[in-house]
Amino acid sequence: MEIILNRIRKSKFFNIILNLVGIVGLDKVCVRLMYLWIEKHPTDQMKDSLKYYDEHEKEIIRIKELLADDKSRKVWRQAIEFRKTMNYKEHPGKENDQYFVNDIIKLEPNEVFIDCGGYDGATSLEFMRRCEGKFKQIVIFEPDYQCKPMLKKNIPEDKRIKVIFKGVWSKTTNIRFISSGDSASHVAECTNIDSSDLEVIPVIAMDECEICRDATFIKM
């Protein structure tokens, strides 16, 4: 069952259906029902999460203390509890403005915005709108080749905007990847995947990317 649920969650078809039912406001109902089932039937992934969080409790607390505001610390705690239990009541929820929370994020004219996972460019476009066009640099990373036409169509020609068709990773290398052109795209961690679904993509470490050295805002 766990394998089936993981396949559903990563399925391009499931994501299309979820978008369609979202039009009539039923997407959250579908997601909550799925998580309710998982909560009652813990997967191996959940058990591994429990073990991981227990073994790294000190590091988790230390990271929480590095966060700058109470709201972020609360979301950090809720996110971990949700991943451990899949109890939807612990889910931190979504801000209406997912990346640009009004009472936390204050944009300045000299921002260097790094968009890791550009998809169709919507987040970068929203950043530009909120900055009223006053920014220093935007760097967009996107590894999924199916997203290239959307990015090229939506992102305006501007010498301050750089689109890099690579993924972001802990080091500069090549990794196995499954492209789908939507949120189901993901790194291929398993070895028992049909090779016809796989491709090898270039990934880069931001620390090794000169254009990212002055980053002020990283969306990942």
CSV table of C-alpha atoms in Angstrom, one decimal:
chain,number,residue,atom,x,y,z
A,1,MET,CA,0.0,0.0,0.0
A,2,GLU,CA,2.8,2.4,0.8
A,3,ILE,CA,4.4,1.9,-2.6
A,4,ILE,CA,1.0,2.6,-4.2
A,5,LEU,CA,0.5,5.8,-2.2
A,6,ASN,CA,3.9,7.0,-3.1
A,7,ARG,CA,3.3,6.4,-6.7
A,8,ILE,CA,-0.1,8.2,-6.5
A,9,ARG,CA,1.5,11.2,-4.7
A,10,LYS,CA,4.2,11.5,-7.4
A,11,SER,CA,1.9,10.7,-10.3
A,12,LYS,CA,1.5,13.3,-13.0
A,13,PHE,CA,-2.1,12.0,-13.5
A,14,PHE,CA,-2.9,12.5,-9.8
A,15,ASN,CA,-1.6,16.0,-9.8
A,16,ILE,CA,-3.7,16.8,-12.9
A,17,ILE,CA,-6.8,15.4,-11.1
A,18,LEU,CA,-6.0,17.3,-7.9
A,19,ASN,CA,-5.8,20.6,-9.9
A,20,LEU,CA,-9.2,19.8,-11.5
A,21,VAL,CA,-10.9,19.1,-8.3
A,22,GLY,CA,-9.3,22.2,-6.8
A,23,ILE,CA,-11.4,24.3,-9.2
A,24,VAL,CA,-14.5,23.2,-7.2
A,25,GLY,CA,-12.7,23.4,-3.9
A,26,LEU,CA,-12.3,19.6,-3.3
A,27,ASP,CA,-8.5,19.3,-3.5
A,28,LYS,CA,-8.0,19.8,0.2
A,29,VAL,CA,-10.6,17.2,1.0
A,30,CYS,CA,-8.8,14.6,-1.2
A,31,VAL,CA,-5.5,15.3,0.4
A,32,ARG,CA,-6.9,15.2,3.9
A,33,LEU,CA,-8.5,11.8,3.3
A,34,MET,CA,-5.2,10.4,2.0
A,35,TYR,CA,-3.3,11.7,5.0
A,36,LEU,CA,-6.0,10.4,7.3
A,37,TRP,CA,-5.5,6.9,5.9
A,38,ILE,CA,-1.7,7.2,6.2
A,39,GLU,CA,-2.0,8.4,9.8
A,40,LYS,CA,-3.9,5.2,10.8
A,41,HIS,CA,-1.5,3.0,8.8
A,42,PRO,CA,2.1,4.3,9.4
A,43,THR,CA,4.4,3.7,6.4
A,44,ASP,CA,8.1,2.7,6.6
A,45,GLN,CA,8.9,6.3,5.6
A,46,MET,CA,7.1,7.6,8.7
A,47,LYS,CA,8.8,5.1,10.9
A,48,ASP,CA,12.2,6.2,9.5
A,49,SER,CA,11.2,9.9,10.1
A,50,LEU,CA,10.3,9.1,13.8
A,51,LYS,CA,13.7,7.5,14.2
A,52,TYR,CA,15.6,10.3,12.4
A,53,TYR,CA,13.9,13.1,14.4
A,54,ASP,CA,14.5,11.2,17.7
A,55,GLU,CA,18.2,10.7,16.9
A,56,HIS,CA,18.6,14.4,15.8
A,57,GLU,CA,16.6,16.1,18.4
A,58,LYS,CA,19.4,18.4,19.5
A,59,GLU,CA,20.1,19.6,16.0
A,60,ILE,CA,16.4,20.2,15.4
A,61,ILE,CA,16.2,22.4,18.5
A,62,ARG,CA,19.3,24.2,17.5
A,63,ILE,CA,18.0,25.0,14.0
A,64,LYS,CA,14.7,26.2,15.5
A,65,GLU,CA,16.6,28.6,17.8
A,66,LEU,CA,18.3,30.1,14.7
A,67,LEU,CA,15.0,31.2,13.2
A,68,ALA,CA,14.3,34.9,13.6
A,69,ASP,CA,10.6,35.0,14.6
A,70,ASP,CA,8.0,33.1,16.6
A,71,LYS,CA,5.9,32.4,13.6
A,72,SER,CA,8.8,30.6,11.8
A,73,ARG,CA,9.6,28.6,14.9
A,74,LYS,CA,6.0,27.5,15.2
A,75,VAL,CA,5.9,26.4,11.6
A,76,TRP,CA,9.2,24.5,12.0
A,77,ARG,CA,7.7,22.6,15.0
A,78,GLN,CA,4.4,21.9,13.3
A,79,ALA,CA,6.1,20.7,10.1
A,80,ILE,CA,8.2,18.2,12.0
A,81,GLU,CA,5.2,16.9,14.0
A,82,PHE,CA,3.2,16.5,10.8
A,83,ARG,CA,6.0,14.6,9.1
A,84,LYS,CA,6.3,12.3,12.1
A,85,THR,CA,2.6,11.5,12.5
A,86,MET,CA,0.8,12.6,9.3
A,87,ASN,CA,-1.8,14.1,11.6
A,88,TYR,CA,-3.3,16.9,9.5
A,89,LYS,CA,-4.2,18.9,12.6
A,90,GLU,CA,-0.5,19.4,13.0
A,91,HIS,CA,0.0,20.7,9.4
A,92,PRO,CA,1.3,24.2,9.5
A,93,GLY,CA,-1.1,25.1,6.7
A,94,LYS,CA,-0.4,27.4,3.8
A,95,GLU,CA,0.1,31.2,3.8
A,96,ASN,CA,-2.0,33.0,1.2
A,97,ASP,CA,1.4,34.4,0.1
A,98,GLN,CA,3.5,31.3,0.4
A,99,TYR,CA,6.9,32.9,-0.2
A,100,PHE,CA,6.3,36.5,0.6
A,101,VAL,CA,4.6,36.6,4.0
A,102,ASN,CA,3.6,40.2,4.6
A,103,ASP,CA,4.5,40.4,8.3
A,104,ILE,CA,7.9,38.7,7.8
A,105,ILE,CA,9.3,39.4,4.4
A,106,LYS,CA,10.3,42.9,3.5
A,107,LEU,CA,11.8,43.4,0.1
A,108,GLU,CA,14.5,45.9,-0.7
A,109,PRO,CA,15.6,47.4,-4.0
A,110,ASN,CA,18.9,45.5,-3.9
A,111,GLU,CA,17.5,42.0,-3.6
A,112,VAL,CA,19.3,39.1,-5.3
A,113,PHE,CA,16.5,36.5,-5.6
A,114,ILE,CA,17.4,32.9,-6.2
A,115,ASP,CA,14.4,30.8,-7.5
A,116,CYS,CA,15.3,27.1,-7.0
A,117,GLY,CA,12.7,25.3,-9.1
A,118,GLY,CA,11.4,28.0,-11.4
A,119,TYR,CA,8.6,25.8,-13.0
A,120,ASP,CA,6.6,28.3,-15.0
A,121,GLY,CA,8.2,31.4,-13.5
A,122,ALA,CA,5.2,32.4,-11.4
A,123,THR,CA,7.2,33.0,-8.2
A,124,SER,CA,9.8,35.1,-9.9
A,125,LEU,CA,7.1,37.1,-11.6
A,126,GLU,CA,5.4,37.6,-8.2
A,127,PHE,CA,8.7,38.7,-6.8
A,128,MET,CA,9.1,41.3,-9.6
A,129,ARG,CA,5.6,42.6,-9.0
A,130,ARG,CA,6.1,43.0,-5.3
A,131,CYS,CA,9.5,44.8,-5.9
A,132,GLU,CA,7.8,47.0,-8.5
A,133,GLY,CA,10.6,46.0,-10.8
A,134,LYS,CA,13.3,47.3,-8.4
A,135,PHE,CA,15.7,44.5,-7.8
A,136,LYS,CA,19.4,43.8,-8.4
A,137,GLN,CA,19.3,40.2,-9.8
A,138,ILE,CA,17.0,37.2,-10.3
A,139,VAL,CA,18.5,33.7,-10.9
A,140,ILE,CA,16.1,30.9,-11.8
A,141,PHE,CA,17.1,27.3,-11.7
A,142,GLU,CA,14.9,24.6,-13.4
A,143,PRO,CA,16.0,21.1,-14.1
A,144,ASP,CA,12.8,19.8,-15.8
A,145,TYR,CA,13.2,20.2,-19.6
A,146,GLN,CA,9.4,20.1,-20.0
A,147,CYS,CA,9.2,23.5,-18.1
A,148,LYS,CA,11.6,25.3,-20.5
A,149,PRO,CA,8.9,26.5,-23.0
A,150,MET,CA,6.8,28.0,-20.1
A,151,LEU,CA,9.8,29.8,-18.6
A,152,LYS,CA,11.0,31.2,-21.9
A,153,LYS,CA,7.5,32.4,-22.7
A,154,ASN,CA,6.7,33.9,-19.3
A,155,ILE,CA,10.0,35.4,-18.1
A,156,PRO,CA,10.7,38.8,-19.8
A,157,GLU,CA,13.9,39.7,-21.5
A,158,ASP,CA,15.9,41.5,-18.8
A,159,LYS,CA,19.7,41.6,-18.3
A,160,ARG,CA,19.1,41.3,-14.6
A,161,ILE,CA,17.4,37.9,-15.0
A,162,LYS,CA,19.3,34.7,-15.5
A,163,VAL,CA,17.6,31.4,-16.2
A,164,ILE,CA,19.8,28.3,-15.6
A,165,PHE,CA,18.5,25.0,-16.8
A,166,LYS,CA,20.1,22.9,-14.1
A,167,GLY,CA,19.0,21.6,-10.7
A,168,VAL,CA,20.4,22.7,-7.3
A,169,TRP,CA,22.3,20.1,-5.3
A,170,SER,CA,24.9,19.9,-2.5
A,171,LYS,CA,27.6,19.6,-5.1
A,172,THR,CA,28.1,20.1,-8.9
A,173,THR,CA,27.5,16.8,-10.6
A,174,ASN,CA,24.9,14.8,-12.6
A,175,ILE,CA,22.0,12.9,-11.0
A,176,ARG,CA,19.1,10.7,-12.2
A,177,PHE,CA,15.8,12.6,-12.5
A,178,ILE,CA,12.2,12.0,-13.7
A,179,SER,CA,10.7,14.9,-15.6
A,180,SER,CA,7.0,15.5,-15.7
A,181,GLY,CA,6.5,19.2,-16.3
A,182,ASP,CA,4.7,19.7,-12.9
A,183,SER,CA,5.1,19.1,-9.2
A,184,ALA,CA,5.5,15.4,-9.7
A,185,SER,CA,9.0,15.9,-11.1
A,186,HIS,CA,11.6,14.4,-8.7
A,187,VAL,CA,15.0,13.0,-8.2
A,188,ALA,CA,15.1,9.3,-8.9
A,189,GLU,CA,16.3,7.8,-5.6
A,190,CYS,CA,15.2,4.2,-6.2
A,191,THR,CA,17.0,1.7,-8.4
A,192,ASN,CA,13.9,-0.3,-9.4
A,193,ILE,CA,12.5,2.4,-11.8
A,194,ASP,CA,11.9,1.8,-15.5
A,195,SER,CA,15.0,3.2,-17.3
A,196,SER,CA,12.7,4.7,-19.9
A,197,ASP,CA,11.4,7.1,-17.3
A,198,LEU,CA,14.8,8.3,-16.3
A,199,GLU,CA,17.2,11.0,-17.6
A,200,VAL,CA,20.4,12.4,-16.3
A,201,ILE,CA,20.4,16.1,-15.5
A,202,PRO,CA,23.2,18.5,-14.5
A,203,VAL,CA,23.0,19.9,-10.9
A,204,ILE,CA,25.0,22.7,-9.4
A,205,ALA,CA,25.9,23.8,-5.9
A,206,MET,CA,24.9,27.5,-5.3
A,207,ASP,CA,28.2,28.1,-3.4
A,208,GLU,CA,30.0,27.3,-6.7
A,209,CYS,CA,27.8,29.5,-8.8
A,210,GLU,CA,29.4,33.0,-9.0
A,211,ILE,CA,26.1,34.7,-9.8
A,212,CYS,CA,24.5,33.5,-6.6
A,213,ARG,CA,27.3,34.8,-4.3
A,214,ASP,CA,25.3,37.9,-3.2
A,215,ALA,CA,22.0,36.1,-2.7
A,216,THR,CA,19.6,37.9,-0.3
A,217,PHE,CA,16.5,35.7,-0.8
A,218,ILE,CA,16.6,32.0,-1.7
A,219,LYS,CA,13.3,30.3,-2.5
A,220,MET,CA,13.6,26.6,-2.6
